[in-house]
Tab-separated table of N, CA and C in Angstrom:
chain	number	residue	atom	x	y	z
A	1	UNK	N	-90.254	58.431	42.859
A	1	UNK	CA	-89.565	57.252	43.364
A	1	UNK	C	-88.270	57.064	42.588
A	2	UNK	N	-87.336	56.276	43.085
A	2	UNK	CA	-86.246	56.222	42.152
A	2	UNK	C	-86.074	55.177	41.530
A	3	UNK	N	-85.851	55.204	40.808
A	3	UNK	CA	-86.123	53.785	39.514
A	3	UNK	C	-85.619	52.335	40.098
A	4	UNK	N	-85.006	52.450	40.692
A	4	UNK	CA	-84.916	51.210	41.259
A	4	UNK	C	-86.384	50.559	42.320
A	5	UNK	N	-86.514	51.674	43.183
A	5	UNK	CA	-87.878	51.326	43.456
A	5	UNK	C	-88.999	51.307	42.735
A	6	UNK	N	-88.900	51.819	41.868
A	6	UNK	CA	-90.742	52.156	40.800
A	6	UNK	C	-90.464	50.799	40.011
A	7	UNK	N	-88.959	50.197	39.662
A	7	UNK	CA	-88.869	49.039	39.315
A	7	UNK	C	-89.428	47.808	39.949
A	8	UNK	N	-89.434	48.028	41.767
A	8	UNK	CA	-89.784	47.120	42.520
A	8	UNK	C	-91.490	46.749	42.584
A	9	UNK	N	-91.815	48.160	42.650
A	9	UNK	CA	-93.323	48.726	43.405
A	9	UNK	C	-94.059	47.981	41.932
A	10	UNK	N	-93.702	48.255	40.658
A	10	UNK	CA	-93.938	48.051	38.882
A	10	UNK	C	-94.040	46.070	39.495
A	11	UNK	N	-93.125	45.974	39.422
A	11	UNK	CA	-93.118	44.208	39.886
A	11	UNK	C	-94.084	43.579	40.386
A	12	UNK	N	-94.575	44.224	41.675
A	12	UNK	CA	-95.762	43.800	42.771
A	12	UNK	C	-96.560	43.841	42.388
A	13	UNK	N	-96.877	44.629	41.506
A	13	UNK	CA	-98.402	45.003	41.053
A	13	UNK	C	-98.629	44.170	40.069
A	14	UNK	N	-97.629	44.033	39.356
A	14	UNK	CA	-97.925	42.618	38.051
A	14	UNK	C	-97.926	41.599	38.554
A	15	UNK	N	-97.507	41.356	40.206
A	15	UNK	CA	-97.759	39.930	40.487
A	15	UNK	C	-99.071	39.779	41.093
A	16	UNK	N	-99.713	41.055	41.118
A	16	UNK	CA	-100.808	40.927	41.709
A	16	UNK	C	-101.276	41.429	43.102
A	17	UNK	N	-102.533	40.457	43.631
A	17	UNK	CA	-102.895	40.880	44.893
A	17	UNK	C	-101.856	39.493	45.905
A	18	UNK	N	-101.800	40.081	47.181
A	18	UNK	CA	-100.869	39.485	47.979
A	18	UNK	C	-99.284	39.861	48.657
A	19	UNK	N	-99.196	40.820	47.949
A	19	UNK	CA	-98.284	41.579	48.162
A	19	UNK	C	-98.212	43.350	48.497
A	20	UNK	N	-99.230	43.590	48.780
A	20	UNK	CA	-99.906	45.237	49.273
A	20	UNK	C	-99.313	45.727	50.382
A	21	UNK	N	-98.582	44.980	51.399
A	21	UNK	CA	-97.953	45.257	52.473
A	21	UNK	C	-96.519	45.604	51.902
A	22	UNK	N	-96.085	45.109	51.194
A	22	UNK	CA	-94.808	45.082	50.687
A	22	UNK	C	-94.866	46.837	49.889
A	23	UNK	N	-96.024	46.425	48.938
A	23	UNK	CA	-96.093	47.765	48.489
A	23	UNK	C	-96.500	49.189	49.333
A	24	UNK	N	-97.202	48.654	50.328
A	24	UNK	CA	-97.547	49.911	51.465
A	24	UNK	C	-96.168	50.448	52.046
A	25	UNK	N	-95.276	49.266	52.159
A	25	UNK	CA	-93.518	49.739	52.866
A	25	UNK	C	-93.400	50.778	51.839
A	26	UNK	N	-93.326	50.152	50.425
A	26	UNK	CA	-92.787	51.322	49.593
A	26	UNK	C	-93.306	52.396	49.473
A	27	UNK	N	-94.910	52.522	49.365
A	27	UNK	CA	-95.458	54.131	49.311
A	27	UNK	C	-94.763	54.466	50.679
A	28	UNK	N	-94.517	54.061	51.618
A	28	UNK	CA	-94.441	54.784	52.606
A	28	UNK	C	-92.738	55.436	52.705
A	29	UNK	N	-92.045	54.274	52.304
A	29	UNK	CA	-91.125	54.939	52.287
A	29	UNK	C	-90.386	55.969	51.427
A	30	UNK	N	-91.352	55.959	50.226
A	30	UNK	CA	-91.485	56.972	49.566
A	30	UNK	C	-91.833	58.571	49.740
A	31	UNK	N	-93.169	57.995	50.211
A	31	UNK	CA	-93.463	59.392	51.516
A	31	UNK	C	-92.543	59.893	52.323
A	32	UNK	N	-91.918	59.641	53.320
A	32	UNK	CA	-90.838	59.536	53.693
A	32	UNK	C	-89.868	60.345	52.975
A	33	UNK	N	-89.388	60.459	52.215
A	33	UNK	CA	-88.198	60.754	51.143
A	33	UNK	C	-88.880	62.534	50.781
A	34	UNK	N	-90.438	61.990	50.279
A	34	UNK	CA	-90.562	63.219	49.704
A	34	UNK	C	-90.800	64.265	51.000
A	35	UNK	N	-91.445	63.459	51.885
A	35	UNK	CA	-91.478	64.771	53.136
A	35	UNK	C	-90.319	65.601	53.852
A	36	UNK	N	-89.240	64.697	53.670
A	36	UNK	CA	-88.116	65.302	53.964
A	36	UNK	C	-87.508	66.344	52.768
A	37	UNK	N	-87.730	65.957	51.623
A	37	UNK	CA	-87.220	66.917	50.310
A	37	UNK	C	-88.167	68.474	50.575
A	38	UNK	N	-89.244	68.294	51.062
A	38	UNK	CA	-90.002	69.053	51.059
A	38	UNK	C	-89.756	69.981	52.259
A	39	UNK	N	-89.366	69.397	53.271
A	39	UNK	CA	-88.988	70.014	54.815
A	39	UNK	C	-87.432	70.919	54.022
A	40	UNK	N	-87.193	70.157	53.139
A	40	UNK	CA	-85.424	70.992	53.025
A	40	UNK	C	-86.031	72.125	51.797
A	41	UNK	N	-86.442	72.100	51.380
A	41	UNK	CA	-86.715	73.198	50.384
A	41	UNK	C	-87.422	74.065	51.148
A	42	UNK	N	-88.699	73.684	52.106
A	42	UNK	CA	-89.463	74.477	52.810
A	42	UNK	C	-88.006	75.569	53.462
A	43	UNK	N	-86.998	75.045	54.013
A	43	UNK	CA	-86.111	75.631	54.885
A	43	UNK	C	-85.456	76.679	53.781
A	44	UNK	N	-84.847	76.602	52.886
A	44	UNK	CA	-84.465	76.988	51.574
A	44	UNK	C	-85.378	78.234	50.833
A	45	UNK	N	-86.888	77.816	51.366
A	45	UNK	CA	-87.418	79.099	50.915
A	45	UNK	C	-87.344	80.250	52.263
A	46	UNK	N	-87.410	79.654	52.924
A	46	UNK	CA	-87.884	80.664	54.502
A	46	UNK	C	-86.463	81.460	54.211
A	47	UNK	N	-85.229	80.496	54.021
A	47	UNK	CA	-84.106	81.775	53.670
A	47	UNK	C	-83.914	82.857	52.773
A	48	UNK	N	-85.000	81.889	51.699
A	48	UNK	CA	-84.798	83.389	50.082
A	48	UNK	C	-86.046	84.186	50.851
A	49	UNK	N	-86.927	84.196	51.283
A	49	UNK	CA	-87.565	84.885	51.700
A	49	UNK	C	-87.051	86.131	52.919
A	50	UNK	N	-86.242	85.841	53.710
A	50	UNK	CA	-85.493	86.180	54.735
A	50	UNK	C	-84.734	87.087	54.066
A	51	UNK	N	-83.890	87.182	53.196
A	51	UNK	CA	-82.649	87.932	52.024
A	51	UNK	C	-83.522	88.580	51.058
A	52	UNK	N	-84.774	88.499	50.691
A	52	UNK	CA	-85.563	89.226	49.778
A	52	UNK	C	-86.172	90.625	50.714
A	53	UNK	N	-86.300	90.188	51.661
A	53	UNK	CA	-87.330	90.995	52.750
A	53	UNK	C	-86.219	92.018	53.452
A	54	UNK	N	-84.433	91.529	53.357
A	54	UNK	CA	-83.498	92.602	54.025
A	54	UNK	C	-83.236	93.382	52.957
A	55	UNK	N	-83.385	92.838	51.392
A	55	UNK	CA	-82.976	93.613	49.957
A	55	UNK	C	-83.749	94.939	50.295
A	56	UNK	N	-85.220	94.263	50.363
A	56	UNK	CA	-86.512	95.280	50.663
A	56	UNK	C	-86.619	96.348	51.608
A	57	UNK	N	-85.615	96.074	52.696
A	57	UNK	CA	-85.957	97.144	53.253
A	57	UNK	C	-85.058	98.281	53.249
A	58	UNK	N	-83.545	97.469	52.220
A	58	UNK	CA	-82.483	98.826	51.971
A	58	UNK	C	-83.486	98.880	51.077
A	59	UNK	N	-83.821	98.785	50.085
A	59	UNK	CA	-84.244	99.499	48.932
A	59	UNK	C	-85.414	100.502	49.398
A	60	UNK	N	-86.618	100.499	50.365
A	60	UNK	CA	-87.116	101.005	50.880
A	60	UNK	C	-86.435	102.260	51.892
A	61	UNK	N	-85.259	102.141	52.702
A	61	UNK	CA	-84.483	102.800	53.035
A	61	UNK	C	-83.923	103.576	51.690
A	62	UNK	N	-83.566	102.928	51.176
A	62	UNK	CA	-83.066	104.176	49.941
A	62	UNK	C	-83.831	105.022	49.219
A	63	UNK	N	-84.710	104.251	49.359
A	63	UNK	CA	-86.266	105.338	48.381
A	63	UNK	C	-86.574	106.281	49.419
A	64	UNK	N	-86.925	105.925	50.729
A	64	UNK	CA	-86.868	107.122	51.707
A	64	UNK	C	-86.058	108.598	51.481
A	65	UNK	N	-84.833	107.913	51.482
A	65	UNK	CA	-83.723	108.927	51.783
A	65	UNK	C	-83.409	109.479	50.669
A	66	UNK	N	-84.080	109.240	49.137
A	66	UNK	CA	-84.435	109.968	48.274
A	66	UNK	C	-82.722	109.889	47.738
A	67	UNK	N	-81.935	108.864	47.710
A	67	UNK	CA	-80.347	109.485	47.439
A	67	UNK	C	-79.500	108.103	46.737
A	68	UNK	N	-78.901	107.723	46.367
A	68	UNK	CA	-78.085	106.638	46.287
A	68	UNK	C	-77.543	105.896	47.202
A	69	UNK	N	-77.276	104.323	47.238
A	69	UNK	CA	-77.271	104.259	48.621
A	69	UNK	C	-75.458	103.449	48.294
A	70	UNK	N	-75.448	104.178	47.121
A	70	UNK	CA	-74.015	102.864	47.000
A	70	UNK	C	-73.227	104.102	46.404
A	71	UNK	N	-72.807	105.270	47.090
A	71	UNK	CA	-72.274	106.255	46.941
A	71	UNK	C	-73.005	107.751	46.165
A	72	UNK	N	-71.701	108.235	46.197
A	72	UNK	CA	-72.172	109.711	45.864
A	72	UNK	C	-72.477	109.327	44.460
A	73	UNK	N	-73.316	110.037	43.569
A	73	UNK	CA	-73.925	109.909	42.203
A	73	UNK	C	-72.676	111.036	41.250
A	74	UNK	N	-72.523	110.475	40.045
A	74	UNK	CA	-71.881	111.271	39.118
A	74	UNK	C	-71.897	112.904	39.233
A	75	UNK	N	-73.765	112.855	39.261
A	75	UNK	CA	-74.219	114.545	39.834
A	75	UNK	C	-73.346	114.955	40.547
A	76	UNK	N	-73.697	114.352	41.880
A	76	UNK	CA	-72.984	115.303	43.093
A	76	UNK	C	-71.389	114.945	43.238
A	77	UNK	N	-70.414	114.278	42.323
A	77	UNK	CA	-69.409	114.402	42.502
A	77	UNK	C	-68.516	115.907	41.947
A	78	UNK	N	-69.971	115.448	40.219
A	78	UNK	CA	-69.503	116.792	39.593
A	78	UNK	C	-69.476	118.408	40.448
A	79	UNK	N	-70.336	118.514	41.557
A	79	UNK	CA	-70.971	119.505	42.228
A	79	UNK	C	-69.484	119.787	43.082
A	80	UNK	N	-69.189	118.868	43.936
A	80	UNK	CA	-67.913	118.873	44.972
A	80	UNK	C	-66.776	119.464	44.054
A	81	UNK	N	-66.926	119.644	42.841
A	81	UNK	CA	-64.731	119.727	42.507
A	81	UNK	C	-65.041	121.300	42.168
């Protein structure tokens, strides 16, 4: 919660019973807050996951092809002159 609210929600509760609706707004709108933080990170991972899985499959492509995949190697330049 953000301190201004945990300041509020902190309040209610020291005043007691009678005020639970007030405090139900706040869990809820708390909920609220975090379900959305959670929907945006959820989105945030599906992308690192997405860019981990294209890394994976050059690197898998490169292990295939048994060769460098970011040019000719020192070896085989020396070989060409």
């Amino acid at each position: 919660m953000p301190p201004p609210v945990l300041r509020r929600y902190a309040a209610l509760v020291r005043e007691g019973a009678g005020n639970e609706e007030e405090r139900l707004a706040l869990m809820r709108e708390h909920e609220a807050r975090v379900t959305g933080r959670i929907g945006r990170l959820t989105e945030s991972l599906d992308l690192i996951r997405f860019k981990a899985a294209v890394y994976e499959d050059i690197v898998d492509q490169c292990s295939a092809a048994a060769h460098d995949c970011h040019g000719p190697s020192a070896s085989a330049e020396g070989e060409e002159r």
